[in-house]
């Protein structure tokens, strides 16, 4: 991908993603960012190496031996998975035509490529709802975190809106601008409740985004820890 | 803190794969000598039960401690241990030592198992699963990023106030490299951690310091 991603998650956000402690919907948007961003892929791998080392360097607590022996026997009695089966399972990660995955998305007359991490969930999208030059489709999310796709036509402004939680947006295709920057594929935009903005598509191509709206209170305590320093500055 | 003498003693040590009775003693942590990577390779190639048992005895109690930290209860932690270690047994052939060390691979399995356990409990595994989130191994290997190579010495004054805010493990590695001027290999030997982990911790620490000084990466 020729485009260089400019807006990244903070290291602490990446850490929570790598640990798997971040809300699943936010994990997903970070995963989709990684599909675009070699820099964060490297950091993510570094964090995993760090966490793996920490796991292994712990002092093991004293445990009851027979309980472990029992588990060990149980595992060793399990049938090994055949090598062919393993490589088949493994290649499913990148396979395009696995059922339940879509690698391409059609919005009106526009065709978009779907990043690896989103191929399963995009297949489960609701109907597109169109208003003005904006089309949205809900994706399965939780009560707390709403996940949706947003397609903004050329010369279209997203109406000024407020939100009570975080609004995290990832540009999947095309470009858009707001009061603070110019964003293209892979760029991650995090807005806090206090912070209103008016995203606009002023380019000649439609702009496709993934958006997560979090519950009002979820990040009240650790709010600044989720944001990169630029946003912290504006906050 | 770790005793460097004790650590370096593991270097070049013969890999012992004989079965020995499960003890209730603490096992000394040791991961730098490459024995777990070799054990996984032997399990993958020969379905060697004693090599697996060694892995199990080392990692299962540590996974349990990790699981208790994550779940807050023993029962789910043990479920996670069993499922993770079963994956290690059945899928050892998927481990690729060129992509990272054994402990990292086992950590990622445990993380994914835990994530899917929590999703399953909410009957939401079909929406987002660990497979969607972590493409581990599927990304192409990256070259060392040039922009990361800024010289800490040149900006020591700016860096110093942020040093203390680094996570302890990263700070320790940074101190050994930049203050004691040890090579990465020497740090790996002293701390008894893999060379790759030394490099990872330096990259993470540099990025963190950069984030603190410069604002976001651009
Ligand atoms: Zn990034």
Short mmCIF file of C-alpha atoms and ligand atoms in Angstrom, two decimals:
data_model
loop_
_atom_site.label_atom_id
_atom_site.label_comp_id
_atom_site.label_asym_id
_atom_site.label_seq_id
_atom_site.Cartn_x
_atom_site.Cartn_y
_atom_site.Cartn_z
CA UNK A 1 0.00 0.00 0.00
CA UNK A 2 1.61 3.23 -1.13
CA UNK A 3 -0.11 5.44 1.37
CA UNK A 4 1.70 6.01 4.64
CA UNK A 5 -0.59 5.87 7.63
CA UNK A 6 -0.27 9.01 9.74
CA UNK A 7 -2.61 8.55 12.69
CA UNK A 8 -1.92 5.59 14.94
CA UNK A 9 -3.23 4.24 18.24
CA UNK A 10 -1.13 5.13 21.28
CA UNK A 11 1.17 2.46 22.65
CA UNK A 12 -1.10 1.88 25.62
CA UNK A 13 -4.05 1.31 23.31
CA UNK A 14 -1.91 -1.11 21.28
CA UNK A 15 -0.89 -2.85 24.51
CA UNK A 16 -4.48 -3.42 25.53
CA UNK A 17 -5.17 -4.76 22.06
CA UNK A 18 -2.19 -7.13 22.19
CA UNK A 19 -3.24 -8.34 25.65
CA UNK A 20 -6.81 -8.79 24.50
CA UNK A 21 -8.11 -6.66 27.35
CA UNK A 22 -9.60 -3.93 25.17
CA UNK A 23 -13.33 -4.09 24.37
CA UNK A 24 -13.81 -6.45 21.39
CA UNK A 25 -15.18 -3.73 19.12
CA UNK A 26 -12.15 -1.53 19.84
CA UNK A 27 -9.86 -4.52 19.38
CA UNK A 28 -11.42 -4.94 15.96
CA UNK A 29 -10.80 -1.36 14.88
CA UNK A 30 -7.17 -1.59 16.06
CA UNK A 31 -6.82 -4.91 14.20
CA UNK A 32 -8.13 -3.21 11.05
CA UNK A 33 -5.62 -0.38 11.55
CA UNK A 34 -2.86 -3.00 11.71
CA UNK A 35 -4.03 -4.42 8.39
CA UNK A 36 -2.94 -1.06 6.93
CA UNK A 37 0.02 -0.20 9.15
CA UNK A 38 3.36 -2.07 9.10
CA UNK A 39 4.70 0.20 11.83
CA UNK A 40 2.02 -0.82 14.33
CA UNK A 41 2.32 -4.48 13.22
CA UNK A 42 5.94 -4.37 14.37
CA UNK A 43 5.03 -2.71 17.66
CA UNK A 44 2.26 -5.24 18.21
CA UNK A 45 4.72 -8.09 17.68
CA UNK A 46 7.15 -6.42 20.07
CA UNK A 47 4.44 -6.14 22.71
CA UNK A 48 3.55 -9.80 22.24
CA UNK A 49 7.22 -10.77 22.63
CA UNK A 50 7.38 -8.67 25.78
CA UNK A 51 4.21 -10.22 27.23
CA UNK A 52 5.30 -13.73 26.25
CA UNK A 53 8.60 -13.22 28.01
CA UNK A 54 6.84 -11.87 31.07
CA UNK A 55 4.56 -14.91 31.14
CA UNK A 56 7.51 -17.27 30.92
CA UNK A 57 9.70 -15.45 33.44
CA UNK A 58 7.11 -15.51 36.21
CA UNK A 59 7.98 -17.57 39.22
CA UNK A 60 5.58 -20.48 39.10
CA UNK A 61 3.47 -20.82 42.22
CA UNK A 62 3.39 -24.05 44.18
CA UNK A 63 0.66 -26.30 42.78
CA UNK A 64 -0.90 -29.60 43.59
CA UNK A 65 0.97 -32.17 41.54
CA UNK A 66 -1.79 -34.71 40.94
CA UNK A 67 -4.10 -32.12 39.44
CA UNK A 68 -1.46 -31.24 36.86
CA UNK A 69 -0.58 -34.85 36.13
CA UNK A 70 -4.23 -35.52 35.43
CA UNK A 71 -4.47 -32.63 33.00
CA UNK A 72 -1.26 -33.69 31.31
CA UNK A 73 -2.53 -37.24 30.81
CA UNK A 74 -5.79 -35.94 29.43
CA UNK A 75 -4.02 -33.74 26.89
CA UNK A 76 -1.60 -36.46 25.82
CA UNK A 77 -4.50 -38.81 25.18
CA UNK A 78 -5.99 -36.35 22.69
CA UNK A 79 -5.66 -37.20 19.04
CA UNK A 80 -3.00 -35.18 17.29
CA UNK A 81 -4.31 -32.89 14.59
CA UNK A 82 -3.08 -34.00 11.17
CA UNK A 83 -0.52 -31.80 9.55
CA UNK A 84 -2.66 -31.28 6.42
CA UNK A 85 -5.56 -30.28 8.61
CA UNK A 86 -3.40 -27.72 10.40
CA UNK A 87 -2.15 -26.08 7.26
CA UNK A 88 -5.69 -26.01 5.92
CA UNK A 89 -6.93 -24.29 9.07
CA UNK A 90 -4.02 -21.93 8.94
CA UNK A 91 -4.59 -20.87 5.36
CA UNK A 92 -8.20 -20.04 6.10
CA UNK A 93 -6.90 -16.85 7.67
CA UNK A 94 -6.15 -15.41 4.29
CA UNK A 95 -8.51 -17.37 2.10
CA UNK A 96 -10.94 -15.17 0.26
CA UNK A 97 -13.77 -17.47 -0.52
CA UNK A 98 -14.24 -19.05 2.88
CA UNK A 99 -17.94 -19.02 3.61
CA UNK A 100 -19.02 -16.23 5.89
CA UNK A 101 -16.32 -13.85 4.69
CA UNK A 102 -16.46 -11.08 2.15
CA UNK A 103 -13.39 -9.55 0.61
CA UNK A 104 -15.26 -6.96 -1.40
CA UNK A 105 -17.99 -4.55 -0.47
CA UNK A 106 -20.39 -2.85 -2.82
CA UNK A 107 -21.96 0.43 -1.70
CA UNK A 108 -24.18 1.85 -4.42
CA UNK A 109 -21.92 1.91 -7.45
CA UNK A 110 -18.70 1.86 -5.40
CA UNK A 111 -16.59 -1.20 -4.84
CA UNK A 112 -14.25 -1.46 -1.83
CA UNK A 113 -11.71 -4.00 -0.67
CA UNK A 114 -12.39 -5.28 2.86
CA UNK A 115 -9.33 -5.71 5.13
CA UNK A 116 -8.67 -9.20 6.49
CA UNK A 117 -9.82 -8.50 10.03
CA UNK A 118 -13.21 -7.18 8.92
CA UNK A 119 -14.13 -9.82 6.36
CA UNK A 120 -16.26 -11.88 8.70
CA UNK A 121 -18.11 -9.06 10.42
CA UNK A 122 -18.75 -7.11 7.23
CA UNK A 123 -20.57 -10.16 5.88
CA UNK A 124 -22.99 -9.68 8.80
CA UNK A 125 -23.81 -6.04 8.16
CA UNK A 126 -27.35 -4.73 8.32
CA UNK A 127 -29.01 -2.95 5.40
CA UNK A 128 -27.45 0.27 4.18
CA UNK A 129 -29.41 3.35 5.21
CA UNK A 130 -28.81 6.38 3.06
CA UNK A 131 -29.33 10.01 3.99
CA UNK A 132 -27.97 12.77 1.82
CA UNK A 133 -24.57 11.64 0.68
CA UNK A 134 -24.03 9.38 3.66
CA UNK A 135 -24.75 5.67 3.83
CA UNK A 136 -24.44 3.69 7.05
CA UNK A 137 -24.73 0.01 7.86
CA UNK A 138 -24.70 -1.36 11.37
CA UNK A 139 -22.43 -4.25 12.23
CA UNK A 140 -23.06 -6.61 15.13
CA UNK A 141 -21.78 -4.84 18.22
CA UNK A 142 -22.46 -4.93 21.92
CA UNK A 143 -24.90 -2.88 23.95
CA UNK A 144 -22.04 -0.64 24.99
CA UNK A 145 -20.09 -0.26 21.81
CA UNK A 146 -21.80 0.43 18.51
CA UNK A 147 -20.02 -0.63 15.41
CA UNK A 148 -20.92 0.61 11.93
CA UNK A 149 -19.71 1.26 8.43
CA UNK A 150 -20.00 4.74 7.03
CA UNK A 151 -19.72 5.71 3.37
CA UNK A 152 -19.37 9.42 2.68
CA UNK A 153 -19.86 10.63 -0.88
CA UNK A 154 -17.72 13.31 -2.54
CA UNK A 155 -18.44 16.84 -1.31
CA UNK A 156 -20.41 15.62 1.66
CA UNK A 157 -20.15 16.80 5.23
CA UNK A 158 -21.11 14.63 8.18
CA UNK A 159 -23.53 16.76 10.24
CA UNK A 160 -22.15 18.10 13.49
CA UNK A 161 -22.78 15.47 16.10
CA UNK A 162 -22.10 14.85 19.74
CA UNK A 163 -21.46 11.60 21.51
CA UNK A 164 -21.27 10.63 25.14
CA UNK A 165 -18.44 8.16 24.83
CA UNK A 166 -15.47 7.88 22.59
CA UNK A 167 -15.90 8.03 18.86
CA UNK A 168 -13.22 6.01 17.13
CA UNK A 169 -13.10 6.11 13.35
CA UNK A 170 -10.84 4.25 10.94
CA UNK A 171 -10.64 5.33 7.31
CA UNK A 172 -10.86 2.19 5.16
CA UNK A 173 -10.81 3.86 1.73
CA UNK A 174 -10.79 7.36 0.29
CA UNK A 175 -9.98 10.51 2.21
CA UNK A 176 -11.60 12.97 4.55
CA UNK A 177 -10.76 16.09 6.51
CA UNK A 178 -11.92 17.64 9.73
CA UNK A 179 -10.86 20.64 11.80
CA UNK A 180 -7.71 18.85 12.87
CA UNK A 181 -6.38 16.92 9.98
CA UNK A 182 -6.51 15.16 6.70
CA UNK A 183 -7.06 11.42 6.86
CA UNK A 184 -6.65 8.57 4.40
CA UNK A 185 -6.82 4.77 4.44
CA UNK A 186 -5.54 3.34 7.72
CA UNK A 187 -5.72 6.56 9.70
CA UNK A 188 -7.30 6.26 13.12
CA UNK A 189 -9.27 9.18 14.54
CA UNK A 190 -10.25 9.30 18.21
CA UNK A 191 -12.70 11.87 19.47
CA UNK A 192 -13.63 12.46 23.08
CA UNK A 193 -17.08 13.50 24.32
CA UNK A 194 -15.99 17.11 24.75
CA UNK A 195 -14.88 17.36 21.28
CA UNK A 196 -17.13 18.04 18.31
CA UNK A 197 -15.89 17.87 14.78
CA UNK A 198 -17.24 18.01 11.25
CA UNK A 199 -15.70 15.39 8.98
CA UNK A 200 -15.96 16.16 5.28
CA UNK A 201 -15.12 14.33 2.12
CA UNK A 202 -13.64 16.88 -0.26
CA UNK A 203 -11.89 14.36 -2.49
CA UNK A 204 -13.18 12.96 -5.78
CA UNK A 205 -13.64 9.43 -4.40
CA UNK A 206 -16.13 8.15 -1.84
CA UNK A 207 -14.75 7.63 1.67
CA UNK A 208 -15.46 4.41 3.56
CA UNK A 209 -14.98 4.34 7.35
CA UNK A 210 -15.43 1.95 10.24
CA UNK A 211 -16.74 3.62 13.35
CA UNK A 212 -17.06 2.61 17.00
CA UNK A 213 -19.13 4.62 19.44
CA UNK A 214 -18.38 3.56 22.99
CA UNK A 215 -20.69 3.68 25.97
CA UNK A 216 -20.66 6.95 27.89
CA UNK A 217 -18.87 5.82 31.01
CA UNK A 218 -16.71 2.95 29.97
CA UNK A 219 -13.46 4.86 29.66
CA UNK A 220 -14.05 7.58 32.16
CA UNK A 221 -11.08 6.56 34.26
CA UNK A 222 -8.54 5.52 31.73
CA UNK A 223 -9.63 7.97 29.10
CA UNK A 224 -6.37 9.75 28.42
CA UNK A 225 -4.49 6.49 28.39
CA UNK A 226 -6.32 5.50 25.23
CA UNK A 227 -5.41 8.56 23.29
CA UNK A 228 -2.27 9.44 21.49
CA UNK A 229 -0.52 12.61 22.66
CA UNK A 230 -1.93 14.80 19.91
CA UNK A 231 -5.44 14.14 21.10
CA UNK A 232 -4.37 14.50 24.69
CA UNK A 233 -3.07 17.91 23.78
CA UNK A 234 -6.41 18.98 22.34
CA UNK A 235 -8.28 17.43 25.20
CA UNK B 1 15.71 -9.47 40.67
CA UNK B 2 17.32 -12.03 38.43
CA UNK B 3 20.72 -13.39 39.22
CA UNK B 4 22.90 -13.05 36.10
CA UNK B 5 25.18 -15.92 37.12
CA UNK B 6 22.29 -18.26 37.46
CA UNK B 7 20.86 -17.12 34.14
CA UNK B 8 23.96 -17.48 32.08
CA UNK B 9 24.33 -20.97 33.47
CA UNK B 10 21.57 -22.00 31.10
CA UNK B 11 23.65 -21.14 28.13
CA UNK B 12 24.72 -24.11 26.12
CA UNK B 13 23.11 -26.38 28.67
CA UNK B 14 22.11 -29.79 27.40
CA UNK B 15 18.42 -30.03 26.75
CA UNK B 16 17.01 -32.44 29.20
CA UNK B 17 13.89 -34.16 28.03
CA UNK B 18 13.73 -37.03 30.47
CA UNK B 19 10.46 -37.32 32.21
CA UNK B 20 10.68 -36.41 35.83
CA UNK B 21 8.02 -36.43 38.50
CA UNK B 22 5.93 -33.30 38.87
CA UNK B 23 7.27 -31.34 41.79
CA UNK B 24 5.59 -28.75 43.88
CA UNK B 25 8.77 -26.71 43.89
CA UNK B 26 9.05 -23.47 42.04
CA UNK B 27 10.80 -23.97 38.77
CA UNK B 28 13.47 -21.42 38.00
CA UNK B 29 12.33 -19.32 35.07
CA UNK B 30 14.54 -19.85 32.05
CA UNK B 31 13.72 -19.13 28.45
CA UNK B 32 16.84 -17.76 26.83
CA UNK B 33 18.66 -20.93 25.88
CA UNK B 34 16.24 -21.95 23.18
CA UNK B 35 15.17 -25.16 24.85
CA UNK B 36 11.44 -24.47 24.55
CA UNK B 37 11.69 -23.75 20.85
CA UNK B 38 13.51 -27.05 20.44
CA UNK B 39 10.99 -28.89 22.58
CA UNK B 40 8.18 -27.57 20.38
CA UNK B 41 10.02 -28.70 17.26
CA UNK B 42 10.44 -32.18 18.73
CA UNK B 43 6.77 -32.33 19.65
CA UNK B 44 5.83 -31.21 16.14
CA UNK B 45 8.10 -33.74 14.46
CA UNK B 46 7.79 -36.79 16.65
CA UNK B 47 4.77 -36.17 18.86
CA UNK B 48 7.27 -36.70 21.65
CA UNK B 49 5.41 -36.99 24.94
CA UNK B 50 8.36 -36.34 27.21
CA UNK B 51 9.31 -33.17 25.32
CA UNK B 52 5.72 -32.07 25.64
CA UNK B 53 5.67 -32.93 29.35
CA UNK B 54 8.65 -30.64 29.90
CA UNK B 55 6.83 -27.81 28.16
CA UNK B 56 3.71 -28.55 30.13
CA UNK B 57 5.48 -28.57 33.49
CA UNK B 58 7.09 -25.28 32.77
CA UNK B 59 4.24 -23.37 31.15
CA UNK B 60 1.04 -24.76 32.67
CA UNK B 61 1.59 -23.31 36.19
CA UNK B 62 2.63 -19.97 34.67
CA UNK B 63 -0.43 -19.91 32.44
CA UNK B 64 -2.51 -20.63 35.51
CA UNK B 65 -1.07 -17.59 37.28
CA UNK B 66 -1.68 -15.51 34.16
CA UNK B 67 -5.24 -16.86 33.88
CA UNK B 68 -6.06 -16.05 37.49
CA UNK B 69 -4.83 -12.50 36.91
CA UNK B 70 -7.02 -12.18 33.81
CA UNK B 71 -10.19 -13.99 34.92
CA UNK B 72 -10.00 -13.41 38.64
CA UNK B 73 -10.96 -17.01 39.31
CA UNK B 74 -9.29 -20.38 39.37
CA UNK B 75 -11.88 -22.37 37.49
CA UNK B 76 -11.80 -20.34 34.30
CA UNK B 77 -8.05 -19.99 34.61
CA UNK B 78 -7.66 -23.77 34.63
CA UNK B 79 -10.04 -24.09 31.69
CA UNK B 80 -7.82 -21.64 29.83
CA UNK B 81 -4.67 -23.57 30.78
CA UNK B 82 -6.10 -26.86 29.57
CA UNK B 83 -7.35 -25.45 26.28
CA UNK B 84 -4.11 -23.56 25.66
CA UNK B 85 -1.87 -26.51 26.45
CA UNK B 86 -4.06 -28.80 24.32
CA UNK B 87 -3.50 -26.40 21.41
CA UNK B 88 0.24 -26.53 22.08
CA UNK B 89 0.11 -30.33 21.88
CA UNK B 90 -2.05 -30.52 18.79
CA UNK B 91 -0.74 -27.56 16.83
CA UNK B 92 2.97 -27.55 17.61
CA UNK B 93 3.61 -27.87 13.87
CA UNK B 94 2.27 -24.35 13.41
CA UNK B 95 4.97 -22.87 15.63
CA UNK B 96 7.54 -21.01 13.55
CA UNK B 97 10.69 -20.17 15.49
CA UNK B 98 11.70 -17.59 12.88
CA UNK B 99 8.72 -15.49 13.91
CA UNK B 100 9.34 -15.39 17.63
CA UNK B 101 10.04 -17.48 20.66
CA UNK B 102 8.00 -20.30 22.15
CA UNK B 103 6.79 -18.24 25.10
CA UNK B 104 5.36 -15.61 22.74
CA UNK B 105 3.55 -18.24 20.72
CA UNK B 106 2.10 -19.82 23.85
CA UNK B 107 1.09 -16.42 25.18
CA UNK B 108 -0.81 -15.63 21.98
CA UNK B 109 -2.65 -18.96 22.14
CA UNK B 110 -3.66 -18.27 25.76
CA UNK B 111 -4.82 -14.75 24.89
CA UNK B 112 -6.92 -16.06 22.01
CA UNK B 113 -8.37 -18.90 24.09
CA UNK B 114 -9.29 -16.46 26.82
CA UNK B 115 -10.88 -14.03 24.37
CA UNK B 116 -12.96 -16.74 22.73
CA UNK B 117 -14.00 -18.14 26.14
CA UNK B 118 -15.35 -14.74 27.12
CA UNK B 119 -17.11 -14.29 23.79
CA UNK B 120 -18.63 -17.74 23.95
CA UNK B 121 -20.02 -17.01 27.39
CA UNK B 122 -21.82 -14.03 25.87
CA UNK B 123 -22.81 -16.12 22.81
CA UNK B 124 -21.02 -13.59 20.67
CA UNK B 125 -18.16 -15.61 19.28
CA UNK B 126 -19.69 -15.53 15.80
CA UNK B 127 -19.49 -11.74 15.61
CA UNK B 128 -15.88 -11.17 16.56
CA UNK B 129 -13.48 -14.01 17.30
CA UNK B 130 -9.79 -14.12 18.14
CA UNK B 131 -9.09 -15.25 14.58
CA UNK B 132 -10.38 -11.95 13.24
CA UNK B 133 -8.38 -9.86 15.67
CA UNK B 134 -4.91 -11.35 15.70
CA UNK B 135 -3.41 -12.33 12.39
CA UNK B 136 -0.27 -13.50 14.13
CA UNK B 137 2.16 -14.96 11.71
CA UNK B 138 0.28 -13.69 8.70
CA UNK B 139 1.98 -10.32 8.48
CA UNK B 140 5.17 -10.13 6.46
CA UNK B 141 8.34 -9.65 8.47
CA UNK B 142 9.26 -5.98 8.78
CA UNK B 143 12.67 -4.49 8.30
CA UNK B 144 13.97 -2.50 11.24
CA UNK B 145 12.31 0.84 10.93
CA UNK B 146 14.82 3.59 10.19
CA UNK B 147 12.80 6.27 11.90
CA UNK B 148 13.24 4.35 15.14
CA UNK B 149 16.98 4.76 15.05
CA UNK B 150 17.24 8.18 16.62
CA UNK B 151 20.10 8.56 18.98
CA UNK B 152 19.06 8.56 22.60
CA UNK B 153 22.33 10.20 23.63
CA UNK B 154 21.63 13.28 21.56
CA UNK B 155 18.36 13.89 23.29
CA UNK B 156 19.33 12.57 26.71
CA UNK B 157 18.16 15.68 28.48
CA UNK B 158 14.76 15.50 26.89
CA UNK B 159 14.54 11.75 27.40
CA UNK B 160 15.65 11.60 31.02
CA UNK B 161 12.40 12.79 32.64
CA UNK B 162 10.45 10.14 30.73
CA UNK B 163 12.77 7.25 31.51
CA UNK B 164 11.21 6.58 34.88
CA UNK B 165 7.77 6.25 33.30
CA UNK B 166 8.82 3.29 31.15
CA UNK B 167 7.51 -0.12 32.21
CA UNK B 168 10.17 -1.69 34.49
CA UNK B 169 11.18 -4.46 32.08
CA UNK B 170 11.72 -1.97 29.25
CA UNK B 171 13.53 0.48 31.51
CA UNK B 172 15.93 -2.20 32.69
CA UNK B 173 16.86 -3.16 29.12
CA UNK B 174 17.28 0.51 28.15
CA UNK B 175 19.54 1.18 31.13
CA UNK B 176 21.76 -1.75 30.24
CA UNK B 177 22.02 -0.69 26.61
CA UNK B 178 22.31 3.08 26.97
CA UNK B 179 23.85 3.58 30.41
CA UNK B 180 25.95 0.45 30.84
CA UNK B 181 26.56 0.34 27.08
CA UNK B 182 26.13 -3.42 26.87
CA UNK B 183 25.46 -5.09 23.54
CA UNK B 184 22.01 -6.55 22.91
CA UNK B 185 23.54 -10.02 23.17
CA UNK B 186 25.10 -9.20 26.54
CA UNK B 187 21.79 -7.88 27.84
CA UNK B 188 20.08 -11.06 26.66
CA UNK B 189 22.62 -13.18 28.53
CA UNK B 190 22.56 -11.09 31.68
CA UNK B 191 18.79 -11.04 31.98
CA UNK B 192 18.21 -14.53 30.65
CA UNK B 193 15.71 -13.34 28.06
CA UNK B 194 15.79 -14.02 24.31
CA UNK B 195 17.71 -11.64 22.07
CA UNK B 196 14.52 -10.91 20.13
CA UNK B 197 12.82 -9.78 23.32
CA UNK B 198 15.71 -7.41 24.08
CA UNK B 199 15.24 -5.84 20.65
CA UNK B 200 11.45 -5.73 21.08
CA UNK B 201 11.75 -3.99 24.44
CA UNK B 202 14.16 -1.41 23.03
CA UNK B 203 11.83 -0.66 20.10
CA UNK B 204 8.84 -0.33 22.42
CA UNK B 205 10.75 1.89 24.85
CA UNK B 206 12.00 4.14 22.03
CA UNK B 207 8.52 4.48 20.64
CA UNK B 208 7.17 5.25 24.07
CA UNK B 209 9.86 7.90 24.66
CA UNK B 210 9.18 9.33 21.25
CA UNK B 211 5.47 9.46 21.99
CA UNK B 212 6.26 11.31 25.23
CA UNK B 213 8.58 13.82 23.57
CA UNK B 214 7.34 14.33 20.04
CA UNK B 215 3.68 13.65 20.26
CA UNK B 216 2.24 11.03 17.91
CA UNK B 217 4.26 9.22 15.29
CA UNK B 218 3.99 10.87 11.94
ZN1 LIG C 1 -0.16 2.45 13.02
#
